[in-house]
Each structure stands twice: as C-alpha cells, then as structure tokens.
Short mmCIF file of N, CA and C in Angstrom, two decimals:
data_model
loop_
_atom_site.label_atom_id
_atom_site.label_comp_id
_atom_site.label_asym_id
_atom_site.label_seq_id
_atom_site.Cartn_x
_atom_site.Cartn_y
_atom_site.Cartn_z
N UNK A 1 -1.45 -62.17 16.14
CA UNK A 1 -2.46 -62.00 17.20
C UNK A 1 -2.79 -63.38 17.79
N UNK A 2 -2.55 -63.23 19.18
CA UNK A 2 -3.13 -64.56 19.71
C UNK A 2 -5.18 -64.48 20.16
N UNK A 3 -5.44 -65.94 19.20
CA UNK A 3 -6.95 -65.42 19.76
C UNK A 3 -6.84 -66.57 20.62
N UNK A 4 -8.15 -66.51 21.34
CA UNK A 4 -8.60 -67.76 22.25
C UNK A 4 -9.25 -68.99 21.66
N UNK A 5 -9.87 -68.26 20.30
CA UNK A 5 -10.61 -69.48 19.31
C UNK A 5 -10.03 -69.20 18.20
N UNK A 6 -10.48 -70.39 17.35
CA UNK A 6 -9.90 -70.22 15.82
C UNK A 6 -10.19 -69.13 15.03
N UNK A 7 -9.89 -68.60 14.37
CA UNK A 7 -9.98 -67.27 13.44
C UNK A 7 -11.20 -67.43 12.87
N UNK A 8 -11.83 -68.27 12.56
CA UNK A 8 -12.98 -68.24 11.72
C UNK A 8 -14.34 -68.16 12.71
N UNK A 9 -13.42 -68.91 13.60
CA UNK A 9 -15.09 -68.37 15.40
C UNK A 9 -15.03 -67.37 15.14
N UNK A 10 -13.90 -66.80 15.70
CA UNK A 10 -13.90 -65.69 16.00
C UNK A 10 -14.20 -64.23 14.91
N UNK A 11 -14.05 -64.85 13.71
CA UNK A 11 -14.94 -63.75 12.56
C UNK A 11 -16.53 -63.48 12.94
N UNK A 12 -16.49 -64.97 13.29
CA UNK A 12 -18.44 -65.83 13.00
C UNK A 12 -18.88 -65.03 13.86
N UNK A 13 -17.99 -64.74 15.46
CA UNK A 13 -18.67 -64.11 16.58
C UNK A 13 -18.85 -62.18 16.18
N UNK A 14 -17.91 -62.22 15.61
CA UNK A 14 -17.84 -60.55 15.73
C UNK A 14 -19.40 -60.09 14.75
N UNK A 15 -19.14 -60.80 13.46
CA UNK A 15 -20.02 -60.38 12.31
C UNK A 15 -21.33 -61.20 13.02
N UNK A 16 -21.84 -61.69 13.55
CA UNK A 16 -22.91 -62.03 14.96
C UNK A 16 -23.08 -60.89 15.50
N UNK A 17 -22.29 -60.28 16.16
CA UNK A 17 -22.66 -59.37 17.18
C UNK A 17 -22.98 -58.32 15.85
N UNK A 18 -22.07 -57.92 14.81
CA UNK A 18 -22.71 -56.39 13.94
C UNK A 18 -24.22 -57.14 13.40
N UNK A 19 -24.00 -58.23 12.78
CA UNK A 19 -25.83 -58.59 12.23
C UNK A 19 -26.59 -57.93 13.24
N UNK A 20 -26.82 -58.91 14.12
CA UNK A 20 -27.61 -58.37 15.64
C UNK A 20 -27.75 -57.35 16.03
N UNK A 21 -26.49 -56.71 16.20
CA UNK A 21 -26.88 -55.17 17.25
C UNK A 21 -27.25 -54.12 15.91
N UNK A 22 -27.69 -54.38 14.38
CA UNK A 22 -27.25 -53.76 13.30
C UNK A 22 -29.28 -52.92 13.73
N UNK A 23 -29.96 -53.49 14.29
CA UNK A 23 -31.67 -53.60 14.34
C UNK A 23 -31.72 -52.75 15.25
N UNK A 24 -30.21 -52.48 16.20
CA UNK A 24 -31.00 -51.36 17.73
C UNK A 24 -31.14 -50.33 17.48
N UNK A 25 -30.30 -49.44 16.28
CA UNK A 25 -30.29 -48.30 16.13
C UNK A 25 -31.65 -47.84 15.43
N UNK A 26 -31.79 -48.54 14.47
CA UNK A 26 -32.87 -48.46 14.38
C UNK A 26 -34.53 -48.52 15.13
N UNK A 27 -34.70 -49.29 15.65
CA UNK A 27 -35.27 -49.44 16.75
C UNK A 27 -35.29 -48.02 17.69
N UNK A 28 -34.21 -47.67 18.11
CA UNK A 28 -33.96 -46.41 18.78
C UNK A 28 -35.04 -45.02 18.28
N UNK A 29 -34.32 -45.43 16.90
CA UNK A 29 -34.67 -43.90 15.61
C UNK A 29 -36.17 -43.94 16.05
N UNK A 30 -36.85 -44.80 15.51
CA UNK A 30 -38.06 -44.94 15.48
C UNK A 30 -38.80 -44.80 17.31
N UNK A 31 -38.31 -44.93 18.07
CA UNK A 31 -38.91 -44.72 19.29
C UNK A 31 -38.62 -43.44 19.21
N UNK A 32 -37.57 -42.74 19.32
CA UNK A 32 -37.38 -41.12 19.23
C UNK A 32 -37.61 -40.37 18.39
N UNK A 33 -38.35 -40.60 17.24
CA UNK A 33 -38.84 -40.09 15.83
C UNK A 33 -39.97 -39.79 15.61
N UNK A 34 -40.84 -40.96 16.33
CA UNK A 34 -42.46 -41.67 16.42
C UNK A 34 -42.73 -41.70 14.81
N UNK A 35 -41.48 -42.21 13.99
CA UNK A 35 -42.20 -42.15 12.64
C UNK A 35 -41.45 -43.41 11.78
N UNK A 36 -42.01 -44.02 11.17
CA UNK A 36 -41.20 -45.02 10.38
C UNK A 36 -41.86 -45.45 8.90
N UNK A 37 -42.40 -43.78 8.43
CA UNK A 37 -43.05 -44.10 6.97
C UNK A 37 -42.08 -44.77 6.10
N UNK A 38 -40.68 -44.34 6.34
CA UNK A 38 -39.89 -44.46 5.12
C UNK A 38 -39.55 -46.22 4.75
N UNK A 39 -39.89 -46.86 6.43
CA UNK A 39 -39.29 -47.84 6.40
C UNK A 39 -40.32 -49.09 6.17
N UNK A 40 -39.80 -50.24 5.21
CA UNK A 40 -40.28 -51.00 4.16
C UNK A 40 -40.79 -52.26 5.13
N UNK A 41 -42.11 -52.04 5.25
CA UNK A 41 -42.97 -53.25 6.14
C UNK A 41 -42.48 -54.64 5.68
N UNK A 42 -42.51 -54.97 3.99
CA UNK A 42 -41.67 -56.13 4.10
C UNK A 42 -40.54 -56.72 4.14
N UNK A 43 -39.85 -55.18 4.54
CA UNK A 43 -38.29 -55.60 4.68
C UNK A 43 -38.43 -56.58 6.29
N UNK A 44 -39.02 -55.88 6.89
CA UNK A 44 -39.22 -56.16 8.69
C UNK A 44 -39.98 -57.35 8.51
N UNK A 45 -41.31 -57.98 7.60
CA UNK A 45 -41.91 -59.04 7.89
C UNK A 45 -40.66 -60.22 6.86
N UNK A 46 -39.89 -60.19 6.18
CA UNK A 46 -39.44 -60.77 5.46
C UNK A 46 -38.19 -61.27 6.49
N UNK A 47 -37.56 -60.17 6.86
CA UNK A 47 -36.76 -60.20 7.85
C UNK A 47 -37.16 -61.26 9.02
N UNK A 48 -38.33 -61.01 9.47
CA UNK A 48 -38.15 -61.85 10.65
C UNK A 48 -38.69 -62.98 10.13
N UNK A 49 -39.18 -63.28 9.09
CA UNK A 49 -39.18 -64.78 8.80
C UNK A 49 -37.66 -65.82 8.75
N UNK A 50 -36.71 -64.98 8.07
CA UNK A 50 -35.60 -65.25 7.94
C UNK A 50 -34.84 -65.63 9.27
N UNK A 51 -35.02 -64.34 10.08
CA UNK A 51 -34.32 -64.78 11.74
C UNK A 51 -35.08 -65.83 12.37
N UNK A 52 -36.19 -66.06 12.44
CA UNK A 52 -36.94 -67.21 12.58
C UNK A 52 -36.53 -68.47 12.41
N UNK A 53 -36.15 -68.58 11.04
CA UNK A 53 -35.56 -69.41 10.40
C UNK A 53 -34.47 -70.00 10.61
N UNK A 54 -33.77 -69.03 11.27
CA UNK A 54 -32.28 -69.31 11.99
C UNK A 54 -31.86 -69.64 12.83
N UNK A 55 -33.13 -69.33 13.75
CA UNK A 55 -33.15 -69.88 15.12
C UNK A 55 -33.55 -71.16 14.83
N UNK A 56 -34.39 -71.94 14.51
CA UNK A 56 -34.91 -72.80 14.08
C UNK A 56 -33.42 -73.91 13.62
N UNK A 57 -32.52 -73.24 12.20
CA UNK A 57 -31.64 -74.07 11.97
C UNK A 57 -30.92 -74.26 13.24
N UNK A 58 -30.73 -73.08 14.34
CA UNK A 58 -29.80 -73.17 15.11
C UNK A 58 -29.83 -74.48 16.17
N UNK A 59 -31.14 -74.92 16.20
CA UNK A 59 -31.65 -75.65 17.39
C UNK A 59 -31.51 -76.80 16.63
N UNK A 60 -31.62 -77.13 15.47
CA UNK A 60 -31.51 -78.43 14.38
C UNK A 60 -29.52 -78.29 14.49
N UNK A 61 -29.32 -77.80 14.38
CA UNK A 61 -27.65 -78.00 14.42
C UNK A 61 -26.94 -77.76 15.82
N UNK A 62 -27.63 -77.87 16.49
CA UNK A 62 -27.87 -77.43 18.35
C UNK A 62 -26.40 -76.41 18.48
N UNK A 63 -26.44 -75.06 17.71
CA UNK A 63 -25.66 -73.94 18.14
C UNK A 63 -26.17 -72.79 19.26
N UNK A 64 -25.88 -72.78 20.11
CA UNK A 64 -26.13 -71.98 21.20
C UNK A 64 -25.97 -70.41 20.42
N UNK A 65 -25.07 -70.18 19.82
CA UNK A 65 -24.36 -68.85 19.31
C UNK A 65 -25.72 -68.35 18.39
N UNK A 66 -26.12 -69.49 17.25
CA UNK A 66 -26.69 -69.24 16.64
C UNK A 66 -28.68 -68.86 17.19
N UNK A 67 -28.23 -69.51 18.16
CA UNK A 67 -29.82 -69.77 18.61
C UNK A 67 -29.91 -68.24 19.28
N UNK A 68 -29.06 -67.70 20.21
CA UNK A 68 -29.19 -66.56 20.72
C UNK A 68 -29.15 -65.43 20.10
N UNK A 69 -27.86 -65.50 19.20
CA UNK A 69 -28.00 -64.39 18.58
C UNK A 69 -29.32 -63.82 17.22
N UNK A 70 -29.61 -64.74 17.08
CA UNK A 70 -31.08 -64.78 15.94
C UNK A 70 -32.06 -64.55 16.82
N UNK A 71 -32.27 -64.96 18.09
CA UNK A 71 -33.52 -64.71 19.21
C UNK A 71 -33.25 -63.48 19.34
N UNK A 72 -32.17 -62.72 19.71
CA UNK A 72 -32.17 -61.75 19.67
C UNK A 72 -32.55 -60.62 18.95
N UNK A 73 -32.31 -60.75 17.50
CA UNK A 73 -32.43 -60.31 16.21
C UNK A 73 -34.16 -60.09 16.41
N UNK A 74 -34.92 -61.39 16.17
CA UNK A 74 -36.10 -61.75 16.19
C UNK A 74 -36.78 -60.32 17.04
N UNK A 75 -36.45 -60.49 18.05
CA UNK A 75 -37.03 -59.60 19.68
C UNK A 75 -36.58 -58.26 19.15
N UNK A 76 -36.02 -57.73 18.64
CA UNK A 76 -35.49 -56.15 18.17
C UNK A 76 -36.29 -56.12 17.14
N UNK A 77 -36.42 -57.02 15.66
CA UNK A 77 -37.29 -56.90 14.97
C UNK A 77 -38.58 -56.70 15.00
N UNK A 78 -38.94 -57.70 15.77
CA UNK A 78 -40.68 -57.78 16.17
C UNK A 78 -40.90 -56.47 17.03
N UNK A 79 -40.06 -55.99 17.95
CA UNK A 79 -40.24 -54.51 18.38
C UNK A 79 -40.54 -53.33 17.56
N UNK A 80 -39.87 -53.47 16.38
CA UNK A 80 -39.56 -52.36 15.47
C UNK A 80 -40.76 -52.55 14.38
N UNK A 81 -41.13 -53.79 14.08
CA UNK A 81 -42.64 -54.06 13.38
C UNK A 81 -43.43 -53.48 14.38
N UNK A 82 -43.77 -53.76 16.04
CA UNK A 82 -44.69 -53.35 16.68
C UNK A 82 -44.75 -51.74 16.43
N UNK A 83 -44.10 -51.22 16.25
CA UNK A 83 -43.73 -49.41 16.44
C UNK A 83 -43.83 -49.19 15.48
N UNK A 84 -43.12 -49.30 14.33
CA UNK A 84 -43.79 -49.09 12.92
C UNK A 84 -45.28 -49.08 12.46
N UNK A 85 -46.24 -50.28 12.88
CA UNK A 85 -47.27 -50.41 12.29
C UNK A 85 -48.13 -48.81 13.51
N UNK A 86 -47.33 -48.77 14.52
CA UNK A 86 -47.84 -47.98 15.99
C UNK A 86 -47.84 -46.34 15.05
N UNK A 87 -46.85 -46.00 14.44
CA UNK A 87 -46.49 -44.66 13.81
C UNK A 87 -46.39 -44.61 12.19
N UNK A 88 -46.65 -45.48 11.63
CA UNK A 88 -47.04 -45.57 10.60
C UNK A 88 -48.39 -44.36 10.17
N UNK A 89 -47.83 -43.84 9.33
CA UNK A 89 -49.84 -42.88 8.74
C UNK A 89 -50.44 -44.03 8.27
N UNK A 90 -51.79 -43.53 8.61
CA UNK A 90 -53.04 -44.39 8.58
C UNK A 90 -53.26 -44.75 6.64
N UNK B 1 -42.17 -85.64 4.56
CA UNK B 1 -41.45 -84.49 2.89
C UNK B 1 -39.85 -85.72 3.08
N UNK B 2 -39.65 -85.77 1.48
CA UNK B 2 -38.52 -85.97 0.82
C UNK B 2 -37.86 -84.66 0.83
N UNK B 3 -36.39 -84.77 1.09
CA UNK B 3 -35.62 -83.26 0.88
C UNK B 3 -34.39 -83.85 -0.01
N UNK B 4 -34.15 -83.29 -0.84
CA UNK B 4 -32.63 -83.88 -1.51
C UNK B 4 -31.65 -83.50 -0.52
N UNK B 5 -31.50 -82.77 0.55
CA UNK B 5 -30.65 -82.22 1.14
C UNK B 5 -31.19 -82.63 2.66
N UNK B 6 -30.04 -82.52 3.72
CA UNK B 6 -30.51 -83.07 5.32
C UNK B 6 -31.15 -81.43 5.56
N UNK B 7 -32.10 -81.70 6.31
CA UNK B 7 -33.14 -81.02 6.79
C UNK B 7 -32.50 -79.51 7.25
N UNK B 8 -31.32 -79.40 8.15
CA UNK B 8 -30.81 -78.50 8.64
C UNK B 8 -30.22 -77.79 7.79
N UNK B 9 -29.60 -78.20 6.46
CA UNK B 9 -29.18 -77.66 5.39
C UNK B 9 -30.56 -76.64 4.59
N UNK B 10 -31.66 -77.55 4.44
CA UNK B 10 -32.42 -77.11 3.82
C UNK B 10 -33.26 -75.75 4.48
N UNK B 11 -33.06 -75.79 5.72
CA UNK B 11 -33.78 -74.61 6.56
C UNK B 11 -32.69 -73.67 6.14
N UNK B 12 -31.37 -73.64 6.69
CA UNK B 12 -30.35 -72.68 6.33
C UNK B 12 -30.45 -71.81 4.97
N UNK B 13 -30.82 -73.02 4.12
CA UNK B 13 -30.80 -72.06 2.51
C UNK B 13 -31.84 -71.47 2.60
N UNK B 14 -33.12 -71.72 2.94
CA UNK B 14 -34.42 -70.59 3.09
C UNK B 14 -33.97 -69.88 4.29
N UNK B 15 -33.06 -69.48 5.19
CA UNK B 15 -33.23 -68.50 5.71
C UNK B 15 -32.21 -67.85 5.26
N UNK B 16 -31.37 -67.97 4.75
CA UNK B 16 -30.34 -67.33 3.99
C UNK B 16 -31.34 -66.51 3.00
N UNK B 17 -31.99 -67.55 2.34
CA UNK B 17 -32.70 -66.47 1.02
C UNK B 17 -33.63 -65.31 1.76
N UNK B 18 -34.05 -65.99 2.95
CA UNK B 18 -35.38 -64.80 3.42
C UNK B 18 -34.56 -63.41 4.36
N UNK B 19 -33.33 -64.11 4.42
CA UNK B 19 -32.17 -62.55 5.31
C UNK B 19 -31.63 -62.16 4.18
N UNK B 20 -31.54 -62.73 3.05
CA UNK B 20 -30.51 -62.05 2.01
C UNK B 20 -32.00 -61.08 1.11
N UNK B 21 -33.32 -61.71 0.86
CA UNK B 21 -33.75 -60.63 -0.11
C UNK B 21 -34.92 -59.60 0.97
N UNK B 22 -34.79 -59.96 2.45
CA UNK B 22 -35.64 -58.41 3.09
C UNK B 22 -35.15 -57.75 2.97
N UNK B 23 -33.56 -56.92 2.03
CA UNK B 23 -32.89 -55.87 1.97
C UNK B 23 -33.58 -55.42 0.78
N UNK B 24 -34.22 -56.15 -0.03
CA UNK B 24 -34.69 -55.67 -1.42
C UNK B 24 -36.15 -55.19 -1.52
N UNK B 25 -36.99 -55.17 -0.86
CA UNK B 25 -38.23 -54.41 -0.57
C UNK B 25 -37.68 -52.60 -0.38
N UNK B 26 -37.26 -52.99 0.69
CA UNK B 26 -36.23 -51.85 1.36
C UNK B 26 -35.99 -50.89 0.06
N UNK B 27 -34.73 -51.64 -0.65
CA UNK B 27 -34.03 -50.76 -1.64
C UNK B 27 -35.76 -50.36 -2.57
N UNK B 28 -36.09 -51.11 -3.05
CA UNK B 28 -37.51 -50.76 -3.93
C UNK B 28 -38.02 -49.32 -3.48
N UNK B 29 -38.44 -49.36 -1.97
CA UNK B 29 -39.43 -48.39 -1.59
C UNK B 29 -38.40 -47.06 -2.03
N UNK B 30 -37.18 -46.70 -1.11
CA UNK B 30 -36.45 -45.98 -1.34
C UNK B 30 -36.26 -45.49 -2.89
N UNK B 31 -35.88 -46.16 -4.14
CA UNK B 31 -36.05 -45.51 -5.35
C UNK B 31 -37.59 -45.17 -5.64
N UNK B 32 -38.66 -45.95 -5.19
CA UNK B 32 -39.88 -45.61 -5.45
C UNK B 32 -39.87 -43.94 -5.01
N UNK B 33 -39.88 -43.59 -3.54
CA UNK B 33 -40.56 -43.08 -2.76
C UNK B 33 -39.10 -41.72 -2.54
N UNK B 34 -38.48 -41.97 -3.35
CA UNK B 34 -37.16 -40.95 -2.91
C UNK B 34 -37.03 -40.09 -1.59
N UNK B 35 -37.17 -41.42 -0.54
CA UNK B 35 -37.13 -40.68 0.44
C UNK B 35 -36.49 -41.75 1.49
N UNK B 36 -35.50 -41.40 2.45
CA UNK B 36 -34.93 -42.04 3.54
C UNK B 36 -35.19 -41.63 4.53
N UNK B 37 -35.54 -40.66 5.10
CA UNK B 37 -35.62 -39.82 6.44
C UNK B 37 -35.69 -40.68 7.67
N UNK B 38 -36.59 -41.83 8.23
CA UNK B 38 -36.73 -42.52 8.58
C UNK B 38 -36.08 -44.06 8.78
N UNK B 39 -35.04 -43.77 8.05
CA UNK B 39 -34.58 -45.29 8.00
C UNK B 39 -32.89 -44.59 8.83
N UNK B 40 -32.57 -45.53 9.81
CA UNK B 40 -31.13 -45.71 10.34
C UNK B 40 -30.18 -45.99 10.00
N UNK B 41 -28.94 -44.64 9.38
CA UNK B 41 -28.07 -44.86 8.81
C UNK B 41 -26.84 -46.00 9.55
N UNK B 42 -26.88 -45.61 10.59
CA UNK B 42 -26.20 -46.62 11.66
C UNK B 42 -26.64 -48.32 11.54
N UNK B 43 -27.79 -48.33 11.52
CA UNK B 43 -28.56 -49.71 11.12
C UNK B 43 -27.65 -50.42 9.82
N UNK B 44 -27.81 -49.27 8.77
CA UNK B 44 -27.12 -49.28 7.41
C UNK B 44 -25.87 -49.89 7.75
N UNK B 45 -25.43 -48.98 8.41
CA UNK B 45 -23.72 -49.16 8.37
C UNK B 45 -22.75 -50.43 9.42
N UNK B 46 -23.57 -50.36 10.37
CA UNK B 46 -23.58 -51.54 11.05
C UNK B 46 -23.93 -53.11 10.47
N UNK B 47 -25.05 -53.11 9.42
CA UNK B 47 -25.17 -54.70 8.93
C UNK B 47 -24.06 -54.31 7.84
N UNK B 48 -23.99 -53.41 7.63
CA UNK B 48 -22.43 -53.33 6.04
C UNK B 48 -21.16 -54.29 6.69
N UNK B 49 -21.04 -53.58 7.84
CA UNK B 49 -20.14 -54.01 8.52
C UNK B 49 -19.91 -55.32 9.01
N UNK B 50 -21.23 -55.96 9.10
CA UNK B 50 -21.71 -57.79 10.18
C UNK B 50 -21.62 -58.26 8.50
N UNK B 51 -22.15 -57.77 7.54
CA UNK B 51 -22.65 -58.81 6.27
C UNK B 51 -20.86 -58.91 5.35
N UNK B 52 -20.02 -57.76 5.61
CA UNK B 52 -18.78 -57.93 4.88
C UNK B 52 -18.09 -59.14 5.60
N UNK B 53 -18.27 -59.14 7.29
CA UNK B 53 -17.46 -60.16 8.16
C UNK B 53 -18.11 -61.47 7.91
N UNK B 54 -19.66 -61.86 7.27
CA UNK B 54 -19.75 -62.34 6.93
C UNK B 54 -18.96 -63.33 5.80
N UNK B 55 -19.13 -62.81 5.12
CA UNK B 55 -18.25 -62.96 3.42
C UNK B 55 -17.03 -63.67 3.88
N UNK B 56 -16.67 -62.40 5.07
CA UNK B 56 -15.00 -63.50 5.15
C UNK B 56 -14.84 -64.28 6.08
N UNK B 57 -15.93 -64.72 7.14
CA UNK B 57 -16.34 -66.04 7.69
C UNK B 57 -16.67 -66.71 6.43
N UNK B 58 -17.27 -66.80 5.69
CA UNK B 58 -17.86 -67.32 4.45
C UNK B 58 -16.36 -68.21 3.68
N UNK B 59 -15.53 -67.03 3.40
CA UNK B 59 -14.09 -67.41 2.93
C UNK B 59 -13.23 -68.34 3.65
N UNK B 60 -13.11 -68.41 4.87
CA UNK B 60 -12.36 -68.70 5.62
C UNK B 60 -13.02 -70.48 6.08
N UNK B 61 -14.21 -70.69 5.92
CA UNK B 61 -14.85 -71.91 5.62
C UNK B 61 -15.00 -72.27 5.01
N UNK B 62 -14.87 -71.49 3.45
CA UNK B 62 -15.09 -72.09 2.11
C UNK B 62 -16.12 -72.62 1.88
N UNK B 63 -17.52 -71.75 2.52
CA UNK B 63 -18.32 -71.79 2.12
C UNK B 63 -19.31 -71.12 1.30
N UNK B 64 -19.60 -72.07 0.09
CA UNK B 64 -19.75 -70.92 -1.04
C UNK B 64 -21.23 -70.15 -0.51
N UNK B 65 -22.66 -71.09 -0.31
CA UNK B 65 -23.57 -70.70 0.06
C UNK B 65 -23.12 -69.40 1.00
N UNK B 66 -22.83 -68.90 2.06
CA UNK B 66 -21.92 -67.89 3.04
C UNK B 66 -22.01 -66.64 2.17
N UNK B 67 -20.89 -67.00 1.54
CA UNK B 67 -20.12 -66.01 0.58
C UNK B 67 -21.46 -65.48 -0.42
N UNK B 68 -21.80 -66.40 -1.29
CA UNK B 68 -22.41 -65.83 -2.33
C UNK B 68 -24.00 -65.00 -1.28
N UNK B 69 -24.57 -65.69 -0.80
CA UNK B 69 -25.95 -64.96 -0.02
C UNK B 69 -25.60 -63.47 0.57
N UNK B 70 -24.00 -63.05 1.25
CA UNK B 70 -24.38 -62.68 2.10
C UNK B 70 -23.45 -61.30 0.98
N UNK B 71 -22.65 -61.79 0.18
CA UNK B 71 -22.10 -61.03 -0.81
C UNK B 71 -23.26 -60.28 -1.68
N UNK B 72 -24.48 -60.56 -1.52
CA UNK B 72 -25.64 -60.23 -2.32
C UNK B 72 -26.19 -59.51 -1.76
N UNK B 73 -25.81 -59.68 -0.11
CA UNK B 73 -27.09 -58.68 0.80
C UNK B 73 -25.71 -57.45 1.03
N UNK B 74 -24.54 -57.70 0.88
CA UNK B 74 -23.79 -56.93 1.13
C UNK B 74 -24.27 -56.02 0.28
N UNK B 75 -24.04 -56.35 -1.36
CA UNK B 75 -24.40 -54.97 -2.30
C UNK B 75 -26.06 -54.17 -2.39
N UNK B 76 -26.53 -55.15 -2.12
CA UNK B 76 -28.23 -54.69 -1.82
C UNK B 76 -27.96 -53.51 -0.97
N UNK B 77 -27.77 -53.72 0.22
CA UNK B 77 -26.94 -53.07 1.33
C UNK B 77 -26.14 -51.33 1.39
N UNK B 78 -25.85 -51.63 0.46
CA UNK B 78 -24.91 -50.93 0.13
C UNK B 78 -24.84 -49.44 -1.27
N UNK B 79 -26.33 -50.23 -2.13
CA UNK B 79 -27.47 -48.99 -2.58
C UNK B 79 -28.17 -48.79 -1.85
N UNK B 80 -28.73 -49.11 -0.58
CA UNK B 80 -29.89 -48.60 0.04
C UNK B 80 -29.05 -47.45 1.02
N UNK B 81 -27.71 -47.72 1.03
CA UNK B 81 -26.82 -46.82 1.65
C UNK B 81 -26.54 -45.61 0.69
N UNK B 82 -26.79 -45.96 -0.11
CA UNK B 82 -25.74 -44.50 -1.09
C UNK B 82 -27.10 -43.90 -1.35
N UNK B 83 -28.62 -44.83 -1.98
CA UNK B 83 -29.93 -44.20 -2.29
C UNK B 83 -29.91 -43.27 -0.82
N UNK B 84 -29.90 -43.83 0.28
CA UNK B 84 -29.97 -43.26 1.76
C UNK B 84 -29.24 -41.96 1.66
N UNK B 85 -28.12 -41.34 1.46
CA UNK B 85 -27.80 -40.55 2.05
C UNK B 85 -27.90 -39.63 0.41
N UNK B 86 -28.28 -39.98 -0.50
CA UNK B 86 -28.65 -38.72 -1.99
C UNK B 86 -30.14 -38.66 -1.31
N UNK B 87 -31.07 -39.09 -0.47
CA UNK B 87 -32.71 -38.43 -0.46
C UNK B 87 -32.79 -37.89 1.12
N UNK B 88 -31.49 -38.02 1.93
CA UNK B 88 -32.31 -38.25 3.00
C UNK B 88 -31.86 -36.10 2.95
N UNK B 89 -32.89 -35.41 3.81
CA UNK B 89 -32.86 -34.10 3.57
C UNK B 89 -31.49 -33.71 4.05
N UNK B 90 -30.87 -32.76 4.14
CA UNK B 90 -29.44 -32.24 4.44
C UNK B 90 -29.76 -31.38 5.43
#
C-alpha cells in the first residue's frame, strides 16, 4: 500500500479519528433517549480531565493533530456531561 | 516545581492515566447496578476500535507508555462491553 505519510501517522491519524468520533454516538443516544442513568458521571468528569490534559500536552509539544482532535473530544464530552446531569433522576 | 521528567512528558503521563482509568468508574457502576440500557454500544465499539489502533501506533513507535496505558483501557473497555450486552434488556 502506498500511503502519503509514514505508517505510524497514519495509524496515529485513524485511531484519532475512532478515540474522537467514539463520544458522538453516545452523545446522540442520550439526546434521543432523554436518559443517561446508566451512565457513570465520573467516567465523563474523569474523562474530560484527561482530554484536557491533552490538549494542553498538545500545545506544549505544539501538535496541531493533537490539539484538535482532544478539543474536539473535550466539546462532545462536556455536551454529554451537560445532558446527563439535564436527564439524570433527581 | 522540580519534575524528574520535561514538563510535556509529565502532562502526557497524567493524561494518559486520567483517559486510561475514566473507563473504570464506568465498568464499577455497570457490575454494581447490572444495568447498561443507557450507555452506547457504538461508543463501546468505536473506542475498542481507536484504543486497539492505539496499541499498534504504540508498537510501531516503541512506545512502551502507548502500549501499556492504552492496552489497559483496551481491556477495561472491553468488560464494560461484554458486562454491556449480558444486562442491557433484549
């Protein structure tokens, strides 16, 4: 296979895009569900400390790849905390 | 702050640890609460998928930190997948 980048970008990019887009479906569920008892508040606050975190290394190691795709992450997460705590039972 | 390690290294390993153990709240609630209904199997199956390409970005850089963090969230991952589909209703 001819790639355009080295094999190991090009892993880095793909498994980037599944991390990342791994938060929409979820996200989705929960807007079309209006329910997210099952799902673990500190998985989502733990979580976005972590993507936080990444963005953060990303800008210390000045990766564009890294910086976007974790901002991204971040912005789907913090959505899915907002809606959760929104449909959560009292 | 003194760091034994350059700064950008040292953010990486705390966000590695804080993306590798928000899968483990997760798995907790699920054996607690024997229940998935709410959680996105697609979500599931999609980071299975970003955290394995991980591993072999991980391999392919020979980087052990990579490999071992993300080899950890892989199997975490991967009971919250099998707990997921024995509770979630049929």
């Amino acid at each position: 296979m001819n790639l355009p980048v080295p094999l190991n970008t090009f892993i880095g990019i793909i498994a980037s895009l599944f991390s990342t887009l791994s938060l929409l479906p979820q996200l989705i569920k929960i807007l079309k569900d209006r329910k997210a008892e099952d799902i673990s508040i500190w998985m989502l606050l733990i979580l976005f400390i972590g993507l936080g975190l990444w963005v953060y290394y990303g800008v210390l190691v000045k990766d564009p790849m890294i910086i976007i795709a974790n901002s991204i992450s971040v912005l789907i997460n913090l959505l899915i905390i907002i809606f959760s705590i929104k449909y959560k039972p009292a």
